[in-house]
Coordinates of C-alpha atoms and ligand atoms in Angstrom, one line a residue:
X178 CA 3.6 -33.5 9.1
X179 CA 2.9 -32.9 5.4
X180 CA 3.3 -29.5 4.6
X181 CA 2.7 -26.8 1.1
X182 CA 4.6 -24.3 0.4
X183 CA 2.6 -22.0 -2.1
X184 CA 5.4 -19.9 -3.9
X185 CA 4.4 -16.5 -6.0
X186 CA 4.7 -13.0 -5.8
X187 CA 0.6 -12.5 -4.9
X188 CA 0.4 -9.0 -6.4
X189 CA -2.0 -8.5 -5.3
X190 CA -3.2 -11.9 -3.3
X191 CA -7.0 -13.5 -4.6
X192 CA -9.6 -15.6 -4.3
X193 CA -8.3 -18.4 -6.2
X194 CA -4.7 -18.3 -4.3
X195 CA -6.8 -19.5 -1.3
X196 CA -9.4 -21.5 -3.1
X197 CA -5.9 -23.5 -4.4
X198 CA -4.7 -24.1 -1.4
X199 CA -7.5 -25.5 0.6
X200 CA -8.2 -27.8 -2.4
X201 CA -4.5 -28.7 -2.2
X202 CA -5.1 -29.0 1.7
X203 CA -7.9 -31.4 0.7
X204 CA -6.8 -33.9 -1.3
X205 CA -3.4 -34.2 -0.6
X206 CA -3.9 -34.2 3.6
X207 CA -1.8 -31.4 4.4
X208 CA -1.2 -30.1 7.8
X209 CA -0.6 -26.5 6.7
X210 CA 0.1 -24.2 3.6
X211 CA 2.1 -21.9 4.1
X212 CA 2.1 -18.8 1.3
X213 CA 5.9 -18.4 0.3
X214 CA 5.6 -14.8 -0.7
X215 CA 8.5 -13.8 -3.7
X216 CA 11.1 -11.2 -2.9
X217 CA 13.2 -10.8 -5.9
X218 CA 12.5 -12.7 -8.4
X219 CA 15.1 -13.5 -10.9
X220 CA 12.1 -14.1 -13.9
X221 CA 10.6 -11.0 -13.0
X222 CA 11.2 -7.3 -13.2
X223 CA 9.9 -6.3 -10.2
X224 CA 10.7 -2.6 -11.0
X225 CA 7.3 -1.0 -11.8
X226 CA 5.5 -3.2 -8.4
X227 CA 4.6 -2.0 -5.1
X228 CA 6.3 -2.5 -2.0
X229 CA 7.2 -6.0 -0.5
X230 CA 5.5 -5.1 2.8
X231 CA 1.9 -4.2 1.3
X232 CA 1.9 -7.8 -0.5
X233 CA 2.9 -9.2 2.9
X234 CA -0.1 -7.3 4.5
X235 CA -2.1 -8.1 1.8
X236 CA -1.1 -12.0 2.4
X237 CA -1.7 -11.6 6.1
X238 CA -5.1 -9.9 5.8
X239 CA -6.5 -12.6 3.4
X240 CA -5.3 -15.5 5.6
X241 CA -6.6 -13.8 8.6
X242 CA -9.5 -16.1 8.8
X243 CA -8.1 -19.1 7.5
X244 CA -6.8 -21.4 9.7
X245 CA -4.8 -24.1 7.8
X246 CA -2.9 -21.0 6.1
X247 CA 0.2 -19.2 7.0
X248 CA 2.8 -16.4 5.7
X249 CA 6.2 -17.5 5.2
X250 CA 8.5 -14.4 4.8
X251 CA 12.4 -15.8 3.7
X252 CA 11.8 -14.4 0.7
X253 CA 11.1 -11.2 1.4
X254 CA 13.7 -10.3 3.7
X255 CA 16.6 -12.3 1.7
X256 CA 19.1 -10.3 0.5
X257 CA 20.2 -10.8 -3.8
X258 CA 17.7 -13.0 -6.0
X259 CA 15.6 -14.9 -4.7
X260 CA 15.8 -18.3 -6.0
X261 CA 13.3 -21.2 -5.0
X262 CA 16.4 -24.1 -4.2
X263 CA 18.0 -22.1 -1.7
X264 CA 14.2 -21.9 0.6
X265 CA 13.7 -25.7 -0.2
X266 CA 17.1 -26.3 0.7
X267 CA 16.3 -24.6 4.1
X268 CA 12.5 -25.5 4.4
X269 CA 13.7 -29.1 4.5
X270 CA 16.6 -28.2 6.9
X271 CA 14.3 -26.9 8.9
X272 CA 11.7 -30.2 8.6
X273 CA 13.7 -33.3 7.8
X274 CA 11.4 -35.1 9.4
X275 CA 8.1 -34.1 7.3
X276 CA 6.9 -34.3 3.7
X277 CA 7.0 -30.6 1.5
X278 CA 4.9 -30.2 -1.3
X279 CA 5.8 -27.7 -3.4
X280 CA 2.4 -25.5 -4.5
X281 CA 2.8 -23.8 -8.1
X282 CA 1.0 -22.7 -11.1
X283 CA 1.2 -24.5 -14.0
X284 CA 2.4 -21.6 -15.8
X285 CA 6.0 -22.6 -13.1
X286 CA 5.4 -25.9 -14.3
X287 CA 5.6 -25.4 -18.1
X288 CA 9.6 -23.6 -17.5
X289 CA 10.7 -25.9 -14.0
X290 CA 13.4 -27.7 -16.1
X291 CA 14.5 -24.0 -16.4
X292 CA 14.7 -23.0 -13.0
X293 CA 17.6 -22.5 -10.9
X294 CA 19.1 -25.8 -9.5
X295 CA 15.4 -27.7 -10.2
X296 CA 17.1 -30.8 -9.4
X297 CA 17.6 -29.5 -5.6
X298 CA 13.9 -28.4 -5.4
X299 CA 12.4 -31.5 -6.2
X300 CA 14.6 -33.3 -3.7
X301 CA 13.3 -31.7 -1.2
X302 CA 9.6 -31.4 -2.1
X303 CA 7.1 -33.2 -4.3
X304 CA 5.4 -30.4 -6.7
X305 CA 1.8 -29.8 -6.7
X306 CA 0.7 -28.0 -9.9
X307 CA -2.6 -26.0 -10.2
X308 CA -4.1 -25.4 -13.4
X309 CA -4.5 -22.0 -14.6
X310 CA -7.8 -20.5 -16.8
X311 CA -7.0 -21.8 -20.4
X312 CA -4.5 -24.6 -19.6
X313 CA -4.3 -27.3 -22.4
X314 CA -4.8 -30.0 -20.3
X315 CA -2.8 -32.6 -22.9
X316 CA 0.0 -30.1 -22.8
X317 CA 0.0 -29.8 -18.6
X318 CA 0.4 -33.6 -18.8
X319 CA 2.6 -33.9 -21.0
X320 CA 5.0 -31.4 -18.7
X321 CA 4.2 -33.4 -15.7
X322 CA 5.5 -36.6 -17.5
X323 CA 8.8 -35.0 -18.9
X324 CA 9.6 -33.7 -14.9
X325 CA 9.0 -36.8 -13.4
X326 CA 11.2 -38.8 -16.0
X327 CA 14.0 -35.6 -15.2
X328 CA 13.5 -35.1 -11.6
X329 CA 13.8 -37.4 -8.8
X330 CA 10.7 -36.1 -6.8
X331 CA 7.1 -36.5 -7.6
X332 CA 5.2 -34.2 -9.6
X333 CA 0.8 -34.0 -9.3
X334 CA -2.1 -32.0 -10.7
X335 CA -4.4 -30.5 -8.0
X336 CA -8.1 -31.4 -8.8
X337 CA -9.2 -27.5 -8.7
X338 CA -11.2 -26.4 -11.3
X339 CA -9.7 -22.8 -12.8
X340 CA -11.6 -19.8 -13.1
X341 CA -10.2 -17.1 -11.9
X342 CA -8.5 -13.9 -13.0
X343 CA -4.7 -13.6 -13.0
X344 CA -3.1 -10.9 -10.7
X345 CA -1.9 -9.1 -13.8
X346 CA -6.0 -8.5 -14.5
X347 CA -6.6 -7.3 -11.0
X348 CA -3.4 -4.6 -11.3
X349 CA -4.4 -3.4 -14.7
X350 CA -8.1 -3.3 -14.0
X351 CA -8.6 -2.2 -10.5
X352 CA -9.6 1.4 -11.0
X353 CA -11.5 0.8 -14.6
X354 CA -13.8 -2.7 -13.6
X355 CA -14.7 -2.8 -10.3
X356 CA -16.2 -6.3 -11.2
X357 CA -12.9 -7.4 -10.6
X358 CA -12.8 -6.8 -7.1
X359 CA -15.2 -9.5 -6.8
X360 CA -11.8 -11.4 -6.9
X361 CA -10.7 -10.1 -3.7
X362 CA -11.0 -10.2 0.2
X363 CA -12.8 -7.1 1.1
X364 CA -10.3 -6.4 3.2
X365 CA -8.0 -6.8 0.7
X366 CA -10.0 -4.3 -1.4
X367 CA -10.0 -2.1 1.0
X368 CA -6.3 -2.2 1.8
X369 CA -5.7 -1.5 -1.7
X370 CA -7.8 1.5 -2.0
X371 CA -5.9 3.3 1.3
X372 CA -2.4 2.1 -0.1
X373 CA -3.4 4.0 -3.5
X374 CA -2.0 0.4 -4.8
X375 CA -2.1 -0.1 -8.7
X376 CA -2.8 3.4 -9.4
X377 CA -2.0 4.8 -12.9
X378 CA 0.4 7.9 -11.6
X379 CA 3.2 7.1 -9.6
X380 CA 6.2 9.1 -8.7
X381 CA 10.3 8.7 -9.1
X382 CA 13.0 10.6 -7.6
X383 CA 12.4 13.1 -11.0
X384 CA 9.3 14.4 -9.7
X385 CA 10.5 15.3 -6.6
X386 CA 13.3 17.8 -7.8
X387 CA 11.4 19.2 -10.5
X388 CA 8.3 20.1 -7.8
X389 CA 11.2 21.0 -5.2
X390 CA 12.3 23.6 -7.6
X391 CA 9.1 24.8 -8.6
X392 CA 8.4 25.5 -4.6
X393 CA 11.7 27.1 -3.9
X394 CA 9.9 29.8 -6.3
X395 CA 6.8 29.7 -5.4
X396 CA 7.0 29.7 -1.7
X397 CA 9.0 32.3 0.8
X398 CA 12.0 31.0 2.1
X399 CA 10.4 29.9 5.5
X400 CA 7.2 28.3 3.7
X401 CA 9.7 26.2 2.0
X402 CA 12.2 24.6 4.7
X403 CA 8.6 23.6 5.9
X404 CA 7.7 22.5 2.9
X405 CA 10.5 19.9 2.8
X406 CA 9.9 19.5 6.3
X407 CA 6.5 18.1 5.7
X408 CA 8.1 16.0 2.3
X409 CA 11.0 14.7 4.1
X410 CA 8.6 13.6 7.2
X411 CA 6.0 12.3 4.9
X412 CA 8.4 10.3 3.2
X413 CA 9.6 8.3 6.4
X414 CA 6.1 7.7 7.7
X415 CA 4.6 6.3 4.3
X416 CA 7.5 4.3 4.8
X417 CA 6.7 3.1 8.3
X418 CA 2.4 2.7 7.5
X419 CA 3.6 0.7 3.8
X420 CA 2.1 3.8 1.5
X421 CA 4.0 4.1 -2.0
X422 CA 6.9 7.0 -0.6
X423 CA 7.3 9.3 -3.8
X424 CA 3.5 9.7 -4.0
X425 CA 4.0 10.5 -0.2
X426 CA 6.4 13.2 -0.7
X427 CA 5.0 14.8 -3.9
X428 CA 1.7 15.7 -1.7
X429 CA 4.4 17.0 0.9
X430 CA 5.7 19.3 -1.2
X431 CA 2.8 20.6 -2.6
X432 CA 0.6 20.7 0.4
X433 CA 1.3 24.4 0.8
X434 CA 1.4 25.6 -2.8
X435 CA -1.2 28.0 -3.0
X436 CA -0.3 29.4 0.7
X437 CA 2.0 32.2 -0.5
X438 CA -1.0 34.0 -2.7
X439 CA -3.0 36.8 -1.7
X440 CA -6.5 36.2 0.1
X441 CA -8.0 37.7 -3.3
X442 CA -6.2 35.4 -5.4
X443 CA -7.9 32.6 -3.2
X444 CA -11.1 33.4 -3.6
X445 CA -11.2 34.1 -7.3
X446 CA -9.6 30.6 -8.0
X447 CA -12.3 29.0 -6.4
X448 CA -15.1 31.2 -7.8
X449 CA -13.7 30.8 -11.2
X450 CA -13.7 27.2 -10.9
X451 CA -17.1 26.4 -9.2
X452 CA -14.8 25.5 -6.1
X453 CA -17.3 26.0 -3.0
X454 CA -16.6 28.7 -0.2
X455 CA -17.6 28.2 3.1
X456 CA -18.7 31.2 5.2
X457 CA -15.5 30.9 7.1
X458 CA -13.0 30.5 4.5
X459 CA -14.7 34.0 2.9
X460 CA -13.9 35.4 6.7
X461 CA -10.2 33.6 6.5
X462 CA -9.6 33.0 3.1
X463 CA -6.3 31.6 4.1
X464 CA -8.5 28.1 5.1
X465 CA -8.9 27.9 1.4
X466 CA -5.2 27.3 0.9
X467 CA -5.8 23.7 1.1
X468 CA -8.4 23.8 -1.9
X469 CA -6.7 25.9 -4.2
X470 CA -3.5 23.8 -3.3
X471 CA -5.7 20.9 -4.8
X472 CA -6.7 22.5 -7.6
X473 CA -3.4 23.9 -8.8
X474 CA -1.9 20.2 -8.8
X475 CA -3.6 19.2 -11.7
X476 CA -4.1 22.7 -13.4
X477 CA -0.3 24.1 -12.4
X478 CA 1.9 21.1 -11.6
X479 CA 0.8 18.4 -13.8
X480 CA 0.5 15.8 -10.5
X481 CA -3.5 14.1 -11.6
X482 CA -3.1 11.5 -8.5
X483 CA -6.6 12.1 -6.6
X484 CA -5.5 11.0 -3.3
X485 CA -3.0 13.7 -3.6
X486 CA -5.1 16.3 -4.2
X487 CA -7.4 15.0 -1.9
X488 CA -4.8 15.1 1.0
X489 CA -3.9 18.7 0.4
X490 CA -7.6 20.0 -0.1
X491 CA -8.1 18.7 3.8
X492 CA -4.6 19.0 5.0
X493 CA -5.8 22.1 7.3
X494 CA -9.2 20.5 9.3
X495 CA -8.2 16.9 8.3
X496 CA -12.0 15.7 7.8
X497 CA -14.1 12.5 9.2
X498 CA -12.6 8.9 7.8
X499 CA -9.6 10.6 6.3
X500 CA -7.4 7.8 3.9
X501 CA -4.0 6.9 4.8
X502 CA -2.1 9.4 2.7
X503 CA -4.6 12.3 4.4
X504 CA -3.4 11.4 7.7
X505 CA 0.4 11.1 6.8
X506 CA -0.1 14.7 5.5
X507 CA -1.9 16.1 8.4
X508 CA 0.7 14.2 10.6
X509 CA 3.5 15.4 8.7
X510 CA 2.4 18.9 8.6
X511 CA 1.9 19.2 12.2
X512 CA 5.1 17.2 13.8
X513 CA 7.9 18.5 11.0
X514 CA 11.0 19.2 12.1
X515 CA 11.2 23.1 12.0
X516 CA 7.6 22.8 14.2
X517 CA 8.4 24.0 18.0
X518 CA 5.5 26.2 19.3
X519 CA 2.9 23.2 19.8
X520 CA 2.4 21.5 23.0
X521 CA 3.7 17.7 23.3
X522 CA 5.4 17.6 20.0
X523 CA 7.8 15.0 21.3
X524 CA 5.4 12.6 22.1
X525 CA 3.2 13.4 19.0
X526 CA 6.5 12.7 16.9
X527 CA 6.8 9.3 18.4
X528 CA 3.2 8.6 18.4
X529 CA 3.5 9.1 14.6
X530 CA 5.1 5.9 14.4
X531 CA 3.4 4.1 16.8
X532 CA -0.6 4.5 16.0
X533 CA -0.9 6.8 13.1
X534 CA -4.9 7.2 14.1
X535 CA -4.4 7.7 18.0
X536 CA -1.9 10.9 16.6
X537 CA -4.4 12.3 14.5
X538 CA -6.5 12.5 17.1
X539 CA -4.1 14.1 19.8
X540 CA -3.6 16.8 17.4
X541 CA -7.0 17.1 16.9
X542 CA -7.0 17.5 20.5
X543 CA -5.3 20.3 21.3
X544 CA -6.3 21.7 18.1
X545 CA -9.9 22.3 19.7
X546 CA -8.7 23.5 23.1
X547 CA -6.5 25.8 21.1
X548 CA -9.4 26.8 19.5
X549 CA -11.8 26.7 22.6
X550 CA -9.2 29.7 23.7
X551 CA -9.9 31.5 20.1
X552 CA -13.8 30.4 19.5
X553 CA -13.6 33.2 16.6
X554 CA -11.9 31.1 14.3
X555 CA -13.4 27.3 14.8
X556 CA -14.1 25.7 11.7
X557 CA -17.0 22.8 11.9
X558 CA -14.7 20.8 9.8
X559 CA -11.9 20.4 13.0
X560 CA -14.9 19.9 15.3
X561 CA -16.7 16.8 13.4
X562 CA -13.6 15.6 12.2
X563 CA -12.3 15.3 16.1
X564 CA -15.7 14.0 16.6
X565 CA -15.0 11.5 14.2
X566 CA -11.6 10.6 15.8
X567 CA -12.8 10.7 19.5
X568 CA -15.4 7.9 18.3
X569 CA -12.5 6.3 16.9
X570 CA -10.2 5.9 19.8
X571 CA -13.4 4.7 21.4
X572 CA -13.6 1.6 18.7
X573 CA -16.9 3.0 17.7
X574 CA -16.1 3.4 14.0
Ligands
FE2_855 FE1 -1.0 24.5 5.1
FE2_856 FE1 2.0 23.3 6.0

């Protein structure tokens, strides 16, 4: 067997990641390439990234269709830095019988001699370097001469012609140039979008005292234990469906701001600030909790994230296609740990974790028979969003 092993941190994973690896497929004759995704880099400050499992999903949904690709996950789960000689070491271990080509960019190349132990590496696999947008060719030569004259394994260009963006472009420009989505997997794009991935807010440990505090003033006592209810639950299950946790838990704790002020309040918030009322929130102005909630986090708590907002305006009806963070909050909200009066709760709490979608929709079920025995206060939203849901379950959106 001759197999690649593509190394990088593919934050996010492209186009061109895959384009270089069927071209090193190609003309080299490889059996398999297998995407060596980076835990720990010790060249990299990983601080500011996202987590290690949405780059993994990310990896897995781009390869879905692609079958001389696979994941290899070493990296990821190992423990301390993550250095390249100690997979080769046990790649090889693991294949002593087969060739290893070791897939890179030739921005790798340029600092190899530099690595870790790259005297280990390139005993156990020849290195296959792909050219990068820009590359001084004379130079890239140059670099593949000096490593084969220091290192005992062989050392090749892959005949792909660069032109695509670095991952760096795609982070910075996600949300201001959608052209360079074009760079993506749709699903890829789309995974990015519910994950809230590369936004420009994110959220430390900071955040979460200073809009604990603010609550614990805001809120009566009992509206607040829920509150951190809702945080503390969000928290774990961002954690379990791979959504950035702070961000999670700041739309917790806000998700009932605006529930401890009067009905009037309510309604003049939203008429001063052309927010629209529905004939039912003017009957029970208390449904507009989740709107003025919404707009207080930009104009009162100085949290701009849209999807948090967005998950508070609809944490009451939830609403049709609800994103990832709206369903951990409508989740959250209903299976918190100070809930008791609702039917089923232990099975709802462990459906949480099983199939976030099929527990939105069992609370959306006995939402409506709850509300089938008080028809005075159904609100559309609940109806077409269990609509929505029902479909769902039924794989028909
Ligand atoms: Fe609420
Ligand atoms: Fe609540």
């Amino acid at each position: 067997m001759r197999i690649g092993i593509y190394g990088g941190t593919f934050n996010p994973i492209h186009n061109t990641h895959i384009d270089i690896a069927e071209a090193a497929l190609k003309q080299f004759s490889l059996d398999k390439v297998y995407f060596l995704v980076a835990g720990n880099p010790p060249h990299k400050d990983t601080a500011e990234t996202i987590p290690d499992a949405c780059r993994l999903d990310m990896v897995k949904l781009a390869i879905e269709d692609e079958p001389g690709i696979d994941i290899d996950v070493r990296e990821i789960y190992r423990t301390g830095k993550s250095y390249s000689y100690i997979s080769f070491t046990e790649i090889k271990k693991e294949h002593p019988e087969d060739d290893i080509f070791f897939i890179m960019g030739s921005d790798s190349l340029l600092y190899f001699k530099n690595w870790v132990k790259p005297e280990v590496i390139s005993q156990c696999a020849d290195i296959l370097v792909a050219p990068r947008l820009g590359d001084d060719m004379a130079v890239l030569n140059d670099a593949i001469d000096e490593c084969k004259s220091l290192f005992t394994g062989d050392f090749a260009l892959i005949d792909y012609k660069a032109n695509g963006l670095a991952s760096s472009v795609i982070r910075n420009d996600f949300y201001k140039d959608e052209s360079v989505r074009n760079w993506l997997n749709p699903k890829v794009e789309e995974y990015i979008i519910d994950h809230n991935l590369y936004s420009p807010y994110s959220y430390d440990y900071e955040d979460i005292l200073r809009l604990s505090q603010e609550m614990k003033k805001e809120l009566k006592s009992s509206r607040y234990v829920h509150t951190l209810g809702v945080a503390t639950t969000a928290y774990s299950l961002a954690l379990k469906w791979n959504y950035p946790a702070y961000t999670a838990m700041v739309a917790g704790i806000l998700h009932d701001c605006a529930k401890c002020i009067s009905d009037e309040k309510r309604i003049a918030v939203c008429e001063k600030n052309n927010i629209p009322i529905r004939d039912i929130e003017y009957q029970y102005p208390h449904l507009l909790h989740g709107k003025v909630g919404a707009y207080y986090c930009k104009s009162k708590y100085d949290v701009f994230d849209e999807q948090i907002a967005h998950a508070i305006a609809v944490h009451t009806t939830g609403c049709p296609g609800m994103n990832l963070l709206d369903k951990i909050i409508f989740v959250a909200d209903y299976i918190e740990p100070g809930r008791d009066k609702q039917p089923r709760l232990d099975i709802l709490r462990s459906e949480a974790y099983r199939d976030l979608n099929s527990c939105v929709f069992m609370i959306l079920e006995d939402t409506v028979n709850y509300l089938n025995e008080n028809p005075e206060m159904v609100d559309s939203t609940t109806i077409d969003t269990y609509n929505y849901y029902l479909d769902k379950m039924k794989g028909e959106v």
